Each structure stands twice: as C-alpha cells, then as structure tokens.
Amino acid sequence: MRQGVWYIPYLMISSQLTNIFAATFHRNAVDGIVGIYVSDKDGARMVGVSIEDAPEQAFMTYVVTSFIASVQQLPKLGFGEVQHMITKYQNMTICQFVYAPNESTPPVYLTAVGTNACDLGALTSLEVPLRPLLGVLASRAAERFEQEAMLTRTDAGGHFYRILRTDAT
C-alpha cells in the first residue's frame, strides 16, 4: 500500500480537505495506528491516509460493506442502533464508525486500522476530531448520489430521454 493521502477524484474533494484529513491523522498519531479512511454508503473510499506497513486486507471494499450490512442487521436482532464497531483480527484491529450529520444526508463510514497491539482507546478517539470533515464528505456524497439518481430516473415510457422527430415530408 502506498504511503500518503489518496482519494477518489470524481467526488471532487479539494486538496485542502485531503490535507486536513492527513494533518488530523498525523497530529493524532498513536503507536499502532496504521491507516484511516472514509467510505460512502456503497463502500467506495472517498479519502484516506495510511502508512506503508498497513495490511492490504484492511483497505479492501468488503471490510466496509460487511460493516454496513452488520449495522443494518443488528437493530433487527434487538441490539439497537450501532454507531461504532471494533473488530480484532490476528494481525490488525479495525474500528469503524457510522457518521450521519442529519436524516437527509446518507451516512459516511470512518474506518481506523491499527496493529493487533494498538490501544483501543486511541482508535475510538480518532472520530471526534474528524467530525467537521466527515460532515463535508457526507454532503459531497449526498450531492453525488442525487446526481446519480437524476441520471437513472425514467419517465413513464421507461426511457430517460425521448427522441423527437420532425419529418419534413
């Protein structure tokens, strides 16, 4: 995995936002934390930062999508609303957060990755300083989903567009 900041350009996240994200990660650096990233409701990474030693599997899309599925299913099993989840593996610890600034904005998911010996308190405390950035990212994701919905909307004929012909004959 490359060291540094990466992001998905179609969200048009400014370099200023990515720099804020990286600065927050480095300012709150704790031994054992090897990466942190934010994903949208589809599991697509929006922005993130990691060090070279970060385990590849922690940054795979299935990590976020399985968390999203768990968050949706746990209330149905009577566990109530879940705002964060900590998962320990043999070689890493993953702490994931749901951030939804309001009901009209889809949530974004913050994933912090640490070593297996990482301090859990340090992992869980990373979300608080990132809340302003998470709010901005959530609104950007909402704009993107709105644009996608407009593109897939169909009229009564089942087509997004209609070709009008004017025959001069």
Short mmCIF file of C-alpha atoms in Angstrom, two decimals:
data_model
loop_
_atom_site.label_atom_id
_atom_site.label_comp_id
_atom_site.label_asym_id
_atom_site.label_seq_id
_atom_site.Cartn_x
_atom_site.Cartn_y
_atom_site.Cartn_z
CA MET A 1 0.00 0.00 0.00
CA ARG A 2 1.29 3.46 -0.84
CA GLN A 3 2.05 5.81 1.97
CA GLY A 4 0.25 9.12 1.94
CA VAL A 5 -3.14 10.54 1.11
CA TRP A 6 -5.37 9.12 -1.60
CA TYR A 7 -8.88 9.96 -2.69
CA ILE A 8 -11.39 9.27 -5.43
CA PRO A 9 -11.35 12.22 -7.84
CA TYR A 10 -14.98 12.02 -9.01
CA LEU A 11 -16.06 13.36 -5.63
CA MET A 12 -14.06 16.50 -6.43
CA ILE A 13 -12.60 16.66 -2.95
CA SER A 14 -10.28 19.61 -2.77
CA SER A 15 -6.64 19.14 -1.89
CA GLN A 16 -7.32 21.34 1.14
CA LEU A 17 -9.74 18.72 2.52
CA THR A 18 -7.29 15.90 1.93
CA ASN A 19 -4.55 17.90 3.64
CA ILE A 20 -6.82 18.48 6.65
CA PHE A 21 -7.52 14.74 6.76
CA ALA A 22 -3.81 13.87 6.62
CA ALA A 23 -2.90 16.53 9.20
CA THR A 24 -5.53 15.20 11.61
CA PHE A 25 -4.21 11.68 11.15
CA HIS A 26 -0.61 12.73 11.80
CA ARG A 27 -1.46 15.13 14.64
CA ASN A 28 -3.39 12.39 16.45
CA ALA A 29 -0.79 9.77 15.57
CA VAL A 30 -0.66 6.99 18.11
CA ASP A 31 1.66 4.00 18.09
CA GLY A 32 -0.07 1.18 16.31
CA ILE A 33 -2.48 3.16 14.12
CA VAL A 34 -1.53 2.40 10.52
CA GLY A 35 -4.37 3.88 8.47
CA ILE A 36 -7.71 5.60 8.39
CA TYR A 37 -10.22 6.14 5.59
CA VAL A 38 -13.78 7.32 4.89
CA SER A 39 -16.24 5.46 2.66
CA ASP A 40 -19.69 6.27 1.30
CA LYS A 41 -22.86 4.17 1.60
CA ASP A 42 -21.69 1.93 -1.26
CA GLY A 43 -18.34 1.20 0.37
CA ALA A 44 -16.37 3.36 -2.09
CA ARG A 45 -13.43 5.08 -0.42
CA MET A 46 -13.65 8.85 -0.51
CA VAL A 47 -10.45 9.86 1.27
CA GLY A 48 -7.85 8.14 3.39
CA VAL A 49 -4.31 8.01 4.64
CA SER A 50 -2.07 5.10 5.60
CA ILE A 51 1.50 4.11 6.24
CA GLU A 52 3.42 1.60 4.16
CA ASP A 53 3.09 -1.22 6.70
CA ALA A 54 -0.71 -1.17 6.69
CA PRO A 55 -2.26 -4.58 5.96
CA GLU A 56 -3.80 -4.66 2.47
CA GLN A 57 -6.90 -6.58 3.54
CA ALA A 58 -7.97 -3.75 5.88
CA PHE A 59 -8.43 -1.49 2.86
CA MET A 60 -10.50 -3.89 0.76
CA THR A 61 -14.06 -2.88 -0.07
CA TYR A 62 -15.58 -5.92 1.65
CA VAL A 63 -14.39 -4.62 5.05
CA VAL A 64 -16.70 -1.61 4.81
CA THR A 65 -19.59 -3.36 3.08
CA SER A 66 -19.70 -6.12 5.71
CA PHE A 67 -19.70 -3.42 8.42
CA ILE A 68 -22.58 -1.62 6.67
CA ALA A 69 -24.52 -4.90 6.48
CA SER A 70 -23.87 -5.56 10.18
CA VAL A 71 -25.02 -2.08 11.17
CA GLN A 72 -28.24 -2.60 9.22
CA GLN A 73 -28.93 -6.08 10.64
CA LEU A 74 -28.06 -5.62 14.33
CA PRO A 75 -31.15 -3.48 15.15
CA LYS A 76 -33.34 -6.20 13.63
CA LEU A 77 -31.80 -8.67 16.09
CA GLY A 78 -32.66 -6.44 19.04
CA PHE A 79 -29.22 -4.93 19.65
CA GLY A 80 -30.35 -1.35 18.96
CA GLU A 81 -28.59 1.29 16.89
CA VAL A 82 -24.89 0.70 16.36
CA GLN A 83 -22.64 3.75 15.96
CA HIS A 84 -19.27 2.00 16.01
CA MET A 85 -17.80 -1.47 15.96
CA ILE A 86 -14.38 -2.82 16.88
CA THR A 87 -13.11 -5.95 15.18
CA LYS A 88 -9.88 -7.69 16.25
CA TYR A 89 -8.00 -9.98 13.92
CA GLN A 90 -4.75 -11.85 14.37
CA ASN A 91 -2.64 -9.11 12.79
CA MET A 92 -4.83 -5.99 12.99
CA THR A 93 -7.62 -4.16 14.79
CA ILE A 94 -10.31 -2.31 12.85
CA CYS A 95 -12.58 0.30 14.39
CA GLN A 96 -15.46 1.54 12.23
CA PHE A 97 -17.85 4.43 12.82
CA VAL A 98 -21.14 5.49 11.28
CA TYR A 99 -21.42 9.26 10.81
CA ALA A 100 -24.76 10.72 9.71
CA PRO A 101 -24.95 14.50 10.24
CA ASN A 102 -28.72 14.56 9.69
CA GLU A 103 -31.54 12.41 8.33
CA SER A 104 -31.46 13.94 4.85
CA THR A 105 -27.79 13.07 4.30
CA PRO A 106 -26.67 9.48 3.77
CA PRO A 107 -24.11 8.30 6.31
CA VAL A 108 -20.39 8.02 5.71
CA TYR A 109 -18.27 5.35 7.33
CA LEU A 110 -14.96 6.04 9.04
CA THR A 111 -12.56 3.10 9.31
CA ALA A 112 -9.46 3.27 11.52
CA VAL A 113 -6.91 0.48 11.18
CA GLY A 114 -4.42 -0.43 13.88
CA THR A 115 -1.98 -3.19 14.66
CA ASN A 116 -3.10 -6.07 16.85
CA ALA A 117 -1.42 -4.36 19.84
CA CYS A 118 -2.94 -0.92 19.17
CA ASP A 119 -4.58 0.96 22.04
CA LEU A 120 -8.37 0.66 21.54
CA GLY A 121 -8.99 3.99 23.26
CA ALA A 122 -6.73 5.69 20.73
CA LEU A 123 -8.62 4.09 17.85
CA THR A 124 -12.03 5.09 19.17
CA SER A 125 -10.91 8.67 19.87
CA LEU A 126 -9.95 9.34 16.23
CA GLU A 127 -13.54 10.00 15.16
CA VAL A 128 -14.14 13.15 17.24
CA PRO A 129 -11.55 15.47 15.63
CA LEU A 130 -12.65 14.31 12.17
CA ARG A 131 -16.36 15.16 12.59
CA PRO A 132 -16.20 18.51 10.71
CA LEU A 133 -14.50 16.81 7.76
CA LEU A 134 -16.96 13.90 7.91
CA GLY A 135 -19.84 16.39 7.64
CA VAL A 136 -18.33 17.91 4.49
CA LEU A 137 -17.71 14.47 2.99
CA ALA A 138 -21.27 13.37 3.80
CA SER A 139 -22.72 16.37 1.98
CA ARG A 140 -20.44 15.74 -1.04
CA ALA A 141 -21.54 12.11 -1.14
CA ALA A 142 -25.20 13.20 -0.91
CA GLU A 143 -24.70 15.52 -3.89
CA ARG A 144 -23.16 12.69 -5.90
CA PHE A 145 -25.98 10.28 -5.05
CA GLU A 146 -28.53 12.93 -6.01
CA GLN A 147 -26.85 13.40 -9.39
CA GLU A 148 -26.78 9.63 -9.96
CA ALA A 149 -30.47 9.39 -9.08
CA MET A 150 -31.31 12.06 -11.64
CA LEU A 151 -29.40 10.16 -14.32
CA THR A 152 -31.20 6.90 -13.63
CA ARG A 153 -34.67 8.41 -13.27
CA THR A 154 -37.04 7.29 -16.01
CA ASP A 155 -40.27 8.69 -17.39
CA ALA A 156 -43.48 6.72 -17.97
CA GLY A 157 -42.10 5.28 -21.21
CA GLY A 158 -39.20 3.64 -19.44
CA HIS A 159 -36.61 5.89 -21.06
CA PHE A 160 -34.51 8.62 -19.53
CA TYR A 161 -34.74 10.64 -22.72
CA ARG A 162 -37.05 10.82 -25.70
CA ILE A 163 -36.07 11.42 -29.31
CA LEU A 164 -38.42 13.82 -31.00
CA ARG A 165 -38.55 13.55 -34.76
CA THR A 166 -39.77 16.17 -37.06
CA ASP A 167 -40.24 14.72 -40.50
CA ALA A 168 -40.33 17.33 -43.22
CA THR A 169 -42.04 15.05 -45.70
#
